[in-house]
Short mmCIF file of C-alpha atoms in Angstrom, two decimals:
data_model
loop_
_atom_site.label_atom_id
_atom_site.label_comp_id
_atom_site.label_asym_id
_atom_site.label_seq_id
_atom_site.Cartn_x
_atom_site.Cartn_y
_atom_site.Cartn_z
CA UNK A 5 17.56 7.85 -0.16
CA UNK A 6 14.76 6.28 1.85
CA UNK A 7 13.72 4.31 -1.21
CA UNK A 8 17.28 3.05 -1.59
CA UNK A 9 17.42 1.95 2.04
CA UNK A 10 14.17 0.08 1.54
CA UNK A 11 15.59 -1.55 -1.59
CA UNK A 12 18.81 -2.58 0.17
CA UNK A 13 16.81 -3.88 3.10
CA UNK A 14 14.55 -5.79 0.73
CA UNK A 15 17.56 -7.41 -0.91
CA UNK A 16 19.02 -8.34 2.46
CA UNK A 17 15.71 -9.82 3.59
CA UNK A 18 15.43 -11.71 0.31
CA UNK A 19 18.83 -13.30 0.87
CA UNK A 20 17.98 -14.09 4.46
CA UNK A 21 14.63 -15.61 3.50
CA UNK A 22 16.31 -17.83 0.90
CA UNK A 23 18.72 -19.06 3.53
CA UNK A 24 16.16 -19.61 6.23
CA UNK A 25 13.82 -21.46 3.91
CA UNK A 26 16.57 -23.78 2.64
CA UNK A 27 16.16 -27.38 3.83
CA UNK A 28 18.33 -28.40 6.74
CA UNK A 29 19.17 -24.92 7.99
CA UNK A 30 16.65 -24.95 10.84
CA UNK A 31 16.84 -28.66 11.49
CA UNK A 32 20.06 -28.40 13.44
CA UNK A 33 22.17 -29.97 10.69
CA UNK A 34 25.66 -28.45 10.82
CA UNK A 35 26.94 -26.67 7.70
CA UNK A 36 30.39 -28.09 8.22
CA UNK A 37 29.32 -31.72 7.88
CA UNK A 38 32.45 -33.73 7.06
CA UNK A 39 32.98 -34.94 3.53
CA UNK A 40 34.04 -38.61 3.77
CA UNK A 41 35.48 -38.49 0.26
CA UNK A 42 37.91 -35.67 0.96
CA UNK A 43 38.41 -35.74 4.72
CA UNK A 44 37.50 -32.06 4.76
CA UNK A 45 34.61 -30.08 6.11
CA UNK A 46 31.88 -29.30 3.62
CA UNK A 47 32.67 -25.61 4.00
CA UNK A 48 36.28 -26.25 3.00
CA UNK A 49 35.07 -28.25 0.01
CA UNK A 50 32.91 -25.25 -0.94
CA UNK A 51 35.95 -22.97 -0.76
CA UNK A 52 38.01 -25.40 -2.84
CA UNK A 53 35.29 -25.52 -5.49
CA UNK A 54 34.98 -21.73 -5.54
CA UNK A 55 38.76 -21.38 -5.90
CA UNK A 56 38.77 -23.79 -8.83
CA UNK A 57 35.95 -21.93 -10.57
CA UNK A 58 37.67 -18.61 -9.95
CA UNK A 59 40.85 -19.96 -11.52
CA UNK A 60 38.75 -21.18 -14.44
CA UNK A 61 37.27 -17.68 -14.66
CA UNK A 62 40.74 -16.13 -14.88
CA UNK A 63 41.67 -18.60 -17.62
CA UNK A 64 38.39 -17.80 -19.38
CA UNK A 65 39.34 -14.12 -19.46
CA UNK A 66 42.70 -15.07 -21.00
CA UNK A 67 40.91 -17.28 -23.55
CA UNK A 68 38.46 -14.53 -24.48
CA UNK A 69 41.26 -11.98 -24.83
CA UNK A 70 43.29 -14.29 -27.08
CA UNK A 71 40.17 -15.04 -29.12
CA UNK A 72 39.51 -11.34 -29.59
CA UNK A 73 43.12 -10.76 -30.67
CA UNK A 74 42.88 -13.70 -33.08
CA UNK A 75 39.83 -12.15 -34.74
CA UNK A 76 41.64 -8.81 -34.99
CA UNK A 77 44.75 -10.35 -36.55
CA UNK A 78 42.67 -12.45 -38.95
CA UNK A 79 40.84 -9.33 -40.11
CA UNK A 80 44.16 -7.54 -40.67
CA UNK A 81 45.52 -10.45 -42.71
CA UNK A 82 42.41 -10.41 -44.90
CA UNK A 83 42.84 -6.65 -45.34
CA UNK A 84 46.50 -7.12 -46.34
CA UNK A 85 45.51 -9.88 -48.80
CA UNK A 86 43.13 -7.44 -50.51
CA UNK A 87 45.90 -4.84 -50.73
CA UNK A 88 48.25 -7.43 -52.24
CA UNK A 89 45.70 -8.39 -54.90
CA UNK A 90 45.16 -4.72 -55.75
CA UNK A 91 48.94 -4.12 -55.85
CA UNK A 92 49.55 -7.07 -58.12
CA UNK A 93 46.83 -5.88 -60.47
CA UNK A 94 48.44 -2.43 -60.49
CA UNK A 95 51.85 -3.89 -61.33
CA UNK A 96 50.30 -5.89 -64.18
CA UNK A 97 48.78 -2.67 -65.55
CA UNK A 98 52.05 -0.76 -65.21
CA UNK A 99 54.01 -3.51 -66.93
CA UNK A 100 51.44 -3.54 -69.71
CA UNK A 101 51.92 0.21 -70.22
CA UNK A 102 55.70 -0.20 -70.18
CA UNK A 103 55.43 -3.02 -72.72
CA UNK A 104 53.25 -0.93 -75.00
CA UNK A 105 55.84 1.88 -74.91
CA UNK A 106 58.65 -0.57 -75.68
CA UNK A 107 56.74 -2.04 -78.63
CA UNK A 108 56.05 1.44 -80.01
CA UNK A 109 59.74 2.25 -79.74
CA UNK A 110 60.65 -0.94 -81.58
CA UNK A 111 58.23 -0.20 -84.41
CA UNK A 112 59.70 3.28 -84.83
CA UNK A 113 63.20 1.94 -85.34
CA UNK A 114 64.35 2.13 -81.76
CA UNK A 115 63.40 5.78 -81.24
CA UNK A 116 60.10 6.95 -79.84
CA UNK A 117 58.08 9.29 -82.11
CA UNK A 118 58.98 12.28 -79.95
CA UNK A 119 62.69 11.61 -80.36
CA UNK A 120 62.34 11.26 -84.13
CA UNK A 121 60.56 14.61 -84.31
CA UNK A 122 63.21 16.18 -82.09
CA UNK A 123 65.88 15.17 -84.66
CA UNK A 124 63.90 16.64 -87.57
CA UNK A 125 65.44 19.39 -89.74
CA UNK A 126 62.08 21.21 -89.75
CA UNK A 127 62.22 23.90 -86.99
CA UNK A 128 58.52 23.64 -86.19
CA UNK A 129 58.64 19.85 -86.03
CA UNK A 130 61.84 20.08 -83.96
CA UNK A 131 60.25 22.31 -81.30
CA UNK A 132 57.14 20.18 -81.21
CA UNK A 133 59.20 17.01 -81.00
CA UNK A 134 61.38 18.37 -78.20
CA UNK A 135 58.28 19.06 -76.13
CA UNK A 136 56.90 15.59 -76.78
CA UNK A 137 60.27 14.07 -75.91
CA UNK A 138 60.31 15.82 -72.54
CA UNK A 139 56.75 14.65 -71.91
CA UNK A 140 57.67 11.10 -72.85
CA UNK A 141 60.71 11.10 -70.58
CA UNK A 142 58.60 12.32 -67.66
CA UNK A 143 55.91 9.71 -68.36
CA UNK A 144 58.56 6.96 -68.48
CA UNK A 145 60.15 8.23 -65.26
CA UNK A 146 56.74 8.39 -63.55
CA UNK A 147 55.91 4.90 -64.77
CA UNK A 148 59.14 3.45 -63.37
CA UNK A 149 58.72 5.33 -60.08
CA UNK A 150 55.17 4.06 -59.68
CA UNK A 151 56.26 0.52 -60.52
CA UNK A 152 59.06 0.65 -57.94
CA UNK A 153 56.75 2.16 -55.33
CA UNK A 154 54.10 -0.51 -55.89
CA UNK A 155 56.70 -3.28 -55.67
CA UNK A 156 57.99 -1.74 -52.43
CA UNK A 157 54.43 -1.67 -51.07
CA UNK A 158 54.02 -5.36 -51.86
CA UNK A 159 57.25 -6.18 -50.03
CA UNK A 160 55.98 -4.25 -46.98
CA UNK A 161 52.63 -6.06 -47.19
CA UNK A 162 54.49 -9.36 -47.12
CA UNK A 163 56.38 -8.31 -43.97
CA UNK A 164 53.18 -7.09 -42.30
CA UNK A 165 51.36 -10.30 -43.16
CA UNK A 166 54.20 -12.37 -41.73
CA UNK A 167 54.11 -10.39 -38.47
CA UNK A 168 50.33 -10.79 -38.20
CA UNK A 169 50.62 -14.52 -38.85
CA UNK A 170 53.16 -14.79 -36.01
CA UNK A 171 50.78 -12.95 -33.67
CA UNK A 172 47.90 -15.10 -34.86
CA UNK A 173 49.84 -18.28 -34.08
CA UNK A 174 50.88 -16.95 -30.66
CA UNK A 175 47.25 -16.18 -29.83
CA UNK A 176 46.19 -19.63 -31.00
CA UNK A 177 48.67 -21.21 -28.60
CA UNK A 178 47.42 -18.95 -25.78
CA UNK A 179 43.85 -19.99 -26.53
CA UNK A 180 44.75 -23.68 -26.45
CA UNK A 181 46.63 -23.30 -23.16
CA UNK A 182 43.78 -21.33 -21.59
CA UNK A 183 41.18 -23.77 -22.86
CA UNK A 184 43.10 -26.68 -21.37
CA UNK A 185 43.39 -24.89 -18.03
CA UNK A 186 39.69 -23.98 -18.02
CA UNK A 187 38.64 -27.55 -18.74
CA UNK A 188 40.99 -28.92 -16.08
CA UNK A 189 39.74 -26.54 -13.38
CA UNK A 190 36.08 -27.10 -14.20
CA UNK A 191 36.59 -30.86 -14.31
CA UNK A 192 38.32 -30.80 -10.92
CA UNK A 193 35.49 -28.71 -9.42
CA UNK A 194 32.83 -30.97 -10.90
CA UNK A 195 34.62 -34.06 -9.57
CA UNK A 196 34.62 -32.58 -6.08
CA UNK A 197 30.89 -31.92 -6.31
CA UNK A 198 30.16 -35.32 -7.84
CA UNK A 199 31.56 -37.06 -4.76
CA UNK A 200 28.97 -35.40 -2.54
CA UNK A 201 25.66 -36.98 -1.73
CA UNK A 202 22.42 -35.22 -2.66
CA UNK A 203 21.93 -33.86 0.87
CA UNK A 204 25.50 -32.57 0.96
CA UNK A 205 25.01 -30.85 -2.41
CA UNK A 206 21.94 -29.10 -1.02
CA UNK A 207 23.91 -27.99 2.02
CA UNK A 208 26.75 -26.89 -0.26
CA UNK A 209 24.36 -24.50 -2.00
CA UNK A 210 23.21 -23.27 1.42
CA UNK A 211 26.81 -22.59 2.39
CA UNK A 212 27.33 -20.68 -0.83
CA UNK A 213 24.24 -18.56 -0.16
CA UNK A 214 25.24 -18.02 3.47
CA UNK A 215 28.72 -16.83 2.49
CA UNK A 216 27.22 -14.38 -0.01
CA UNK A 217 24.66 -13.17 2.54
CA UNK A 218 27.35 -12.59 5.19
CA UNK A 219 29.53 -10.70 2.75
CA UNK A 220 26.62 -8.55 1.56
CA UNK A 221 25.51 -7.81 5.13
CA UNK A 222 29.04 -6.83 6.13
CA UNK A 223 29.33 -4.60 3.05
CA UNK A 224 26.06 -2.82 3.80
CA UNK A 225 26.97 -2.52 7.49
CA UNK A 226 30.23 -0.82 6.53
CA UNK A 227 28.20 2.12 5.26
CA UNK A 228 29.21 1.57 1.64
CA UNK A 229 25.87 2.91 0.42
CA UNK A 230 25.19 5.48 3.16
CA UNK A 231 26.79 8.27 1.16
CA UNK A 232 25.37 7.09 -2.13
CA UNK A 233 24.38 9.98 -4.37
CA UNK A 234 21.55 7.95 -5.82
CA UNK A 235 22.42 8.96 -9.36
CA UNK A 236 19.77 7.90 -11.86
CA UNK A 237 20.66 5.61 -14.73
CA UNK A 238 21.18 7.11 -18.16
CA UNK A 239 18.97 5.93 -21.00
CA UNK A 240 21.81 3.69 -22.19
CA UNK A 241 22.30 2.38 -18.63
CA UNK A 242 18.61 1.54 -18.39
CA UNK A 243 18.75 -0.41 -21.67
CA UNK A 244 21.83 -2.31 -20.48
CA UNK A 245 20.10 -3.26 -17.20
CA UNK A 246 16.94 -4.28 -19.06
CA UNK A 247 18.96 -6.52 -21.32
CA UNK A 248 20.73 -8.15 -18.37
CA UNK A 249 17.40 -8.68 -16.59
CA UNK A 250 16.09 -10.42 -19.67
CA UNK A 251 18.87 -13.02 -19.40
CA UNK A 252 18.05 -14.11 -15.83
CA UNK A 253 17.93 -17.89 -15.53
CA UNK A 254 20.17 -18.59 -18.54
CA UNK A 255 23.17 -20.84 -17.86
CA UNK A 256 26.77 -19.82 -17.44
CA UNK A 257 29.00 -21.24 -20.19
CA UNK A 258 32.62 -20.11 -20.43
CA UNK A 259 33.37 -18.10 -23.55
CA UNK A 260 29.65 -17.59 -24.29
CA UNK A 261 28.18 -14.25 -25.36
CA UNK A 262 24.54 -15.26 -25.69
CA UNK A 263 21.87 -15.44 -26.61
CA UNK A 264 21.34 -18.79 -24.88
CA UNK A 265 24.19 -18.67 -22.36
CA UNK A 266 26.88 -16.32 -21.04
CA UNK A 267 30.06 -16.03 -19.07
CA UNK A 268 30.36 -13.04 -16.76
CA UNK A 269 31.94 -10.55 -19.16
CA UNK A 270 29.98 -11.96 -22.08
CA UNK A 271 26.82 -10.85 -20.27
CA UNK A 272 28.07 -7.35 -19.42
CA UNK A 273 29.56 -6.69 -22.86
CA UNK A 274 26.39 -7.81 -24.62
CA UNK A 275 24.23 -5.80 -22.23
CA UNK A 276 26.06 -2.63 -23.16
CA UNK A 277 26.20 -3.56 -26.83
CA UNK A 278 22.41 -3.76 -26.74
CA UNK A 279 22.46 -0.22 -25.33
CA UNK A 280 24.42 0.97 -28.35
CA UNK A 281 27.89 1.05 -26.84
CA UNK A 282 30.58 -1.51 -27.52
CA UNK A 283 32.92 -2.21 -24.60
CA UNK A 284 35.89 -4.58 -24.17
CA UNK A 285 35.08 -8.29 -24.06
CA UNK A 286 36.87 -9.37 -20.88
CA UNK A 287 36.47 -8.26 -17.27
CA UNK A 288 40.17 -7.38 -17.08
CA UNK A 289 39.83 -5.11 -20.10
CA UNK A 290 36.56 -3.70 -18.79
CA UNK A 291 38.54 -2.63 -15.72
CA UNK A 292 40.19 -0.03 -17.98
CA UNK A 293 36.91 1.82 -18.45
CA UNK A 294 36.50 5.12 -16.52
CA UNK A 295 36.25 4.42 -12.79
CA UNK A 296 33.75 5.91 -10.36
CA UNK A 297 33.48 5.78 -6.57
CA UNK A 298 31.12 3.24 -5.01
CA UNK A 299 29.06 6.09 -3.56
CA UNK A 300 28.58 7.52 -7.06
CA UNK A 301 27.66 4.32 -8.88
CA UNK A 302 24.40 4.19 -10.79
CA UNK A 303 22.43 1.42 -12.54
CA UNK A 304 24.31 0.25 -15.61
CA UNK A 305 27.76 0.66 -14.08
CA UNK A 306 29.92 -2.46 -13.98
CA UNK A 307 31.42 -3.79 -10.76
CA UNK A 308 34.74 -5.60 -11.16
CA UNK A 309 35.52 -8.22 -8.52
CA UNK A 310 38.61 -9.83 -6.97
CA UNK A 311 42.21 -8.63 -7.13
CA UNK A 312 42.77 -10.24 -10.52
CA UNK A 313 39.61 -8.65 -11.99
CA UNK A 314 38.37 -12.12 -12.88
CA UNK A 315 34.66 -11.42 -12.42
CA UNK A 316 32.19 -8.68 -13.33
CA UNK A 317 28.53 -7.90 -12.80
CA UNK A 318 26.20 -5.08 -13.83
CA UNK A 319 24.83 -2.86 -11.08
CA UNK A 320 21.03 -2.63 -11.13
CA UNK A 321 20.54 -0.33 -8.13
CA UNK A 322 19.57 -0.80 -4.48
CA UNK A 323 22.80 -2.63 -3.69
CA UNK A 324 22.26 -5.43 -6.22
CA UNK A 325 23.89 -6.76 -9.37
CA UNK A 326 22.97 -9.16 -12.14
CA UNK A 327 25.79 -11.50 -13.10
CA UNK A 328 26.68 -14.89 -14.57
CA UNK A 329 28.33 -16.55 -11.54
CA UNK A 330 30.15 -19.68 -12.71
CA UNK A 331 29.70 -23.05 -14.45
CA UNK A 332 26.77 -24.92 -12.98
CA UNK A 333 24.95 -21.71 -12.09
CA UNK A 334 22.57 -19.47 -14.02
CA UNK A 335 22.48 -15.73 -14.59
CA UNK A 336 21.08 -14.36 -11.35
CA UNK A 337 20.71 -11.34 -9.08
CA UNK A 338 23.06 -11.01 -6.13
CA UNK A 339 24.25 -8.50 -3.59
CA UNK A 340 26.76 -6.04 -5.01
CA UNK A 341 28.94 -6.61 -1.95
CA UNK A 342 28.70 -10.40 -1.95
CA UNK A 343 32.21 -10.59 -3.46
CA UNK A 344 35.33 -8.45 -2.91
CA UNK A 345 34.95 -5.30 -5.03
CA UNK A 346 38.01 -4.18 -6.96
CA UNK A 347 36.50 -1.23 -8.84
CA UNK A 348 33.36 0.28 -10.30
CA UNK A 349 33.57 1.36 -13.95
CA UNK A 350 31.24 3.36 -16.17
CA UNK A 351 30.85 2.37 -19.84
CA UNK A 352 29.02 5.58 -20.76
CA UNK A 353 31.17 8.04 -18.82
#
C-alpha cells in the first residue's frame, strides 16, 4: 500500500512538474487569454475543441462497430457462397445418377432389370427380382428425397445471402455516415486550433494539462484508491500492459489498430490480443466485459470513460493509465482519474 501511495504521489508530482515547467505558467500570463478569432476565452476554446474530439470519438466507435459487422457479414456471405457451390455440385451428381437410371430403364424396354425379374415365371428369379425391385424403389425414393432436400437448402442459402447482403449494405451506410461525422468534427476542431497563434497553442496545451491534473488530484483526494486491494496483474495483464507501454509516443489515428498508430479502443484491443485474449473492438462493446470495482482494479484492467463510453484506457497501476487520447495527440500515460470514469472492466475475469 505504501508503494502504491508513493506511485500515486509520483504521478501527481509528475503532472504538477509538467505544468509548472510549461512556458508562460509562472510568467503571470493568464490561461484565459481571449481568442480574437472566436471572441471566447482560450479555456472555452479548449472545451469546444475537446467536445468536438469527443464527438468524433463517439462517431469513431460507431464506425469501428459498423466495420466489424461488415467483416462479419462478408465472411458469412463467402461461407454461404461455398455452400451454394457444394450444393450445386451435389445436385449435378444426383441428376447424373437419376439420368443413368432413366437410361438403363429405357434400354430395358421401359422396365428396370429388377421389375423384369419380378415378372419372370421362374420362382427363384421372381423372388430375387422382387427383392431387387424393392431395393430399386427405395434407391429412387432416396434419390428424389435427397434432390428435393438439396434444392430446398439452396433456396434457404439464397434467402440467407439476401439477408446478409441487406445487413452489409446497412453497415456500409452507417460507416459512411460515421466517417463523414468524424471528418467534420475533426476538421472543425483543427480549424479552431489553426486560428490560434503559436503562443496561444502552447497555452492551450497547458490548459489541457491543468484540467487533467485538477481532475486527477480531485479523484485521488476523494479516496478512490485508499481502499485499493492492490491486486497484482495476471500474466496476461502484464503482457497487455507491456504491449501498451511499447506503443507510447505513437500517434492517434481514428480507426487505427496499429502497429504505427491507434485510436483508443484500437490500442486496448490490440494490447489484449497480444496477451492472447481477443476482446471487442470498440470501447462501447468493451464496456460489456465483466466489471470490477475501482478499489479492486489491477494492471491490465480497462477503464471506460464518459457517460457514452466513448473513450478507454488500460490501467497500468499506481493510479495511471496508458491511452490514445485524440487526433493530434500521441499514445501517452495519464492519470486514471483525469477523465470521468464510467466503469472498470476486466478482460481476463
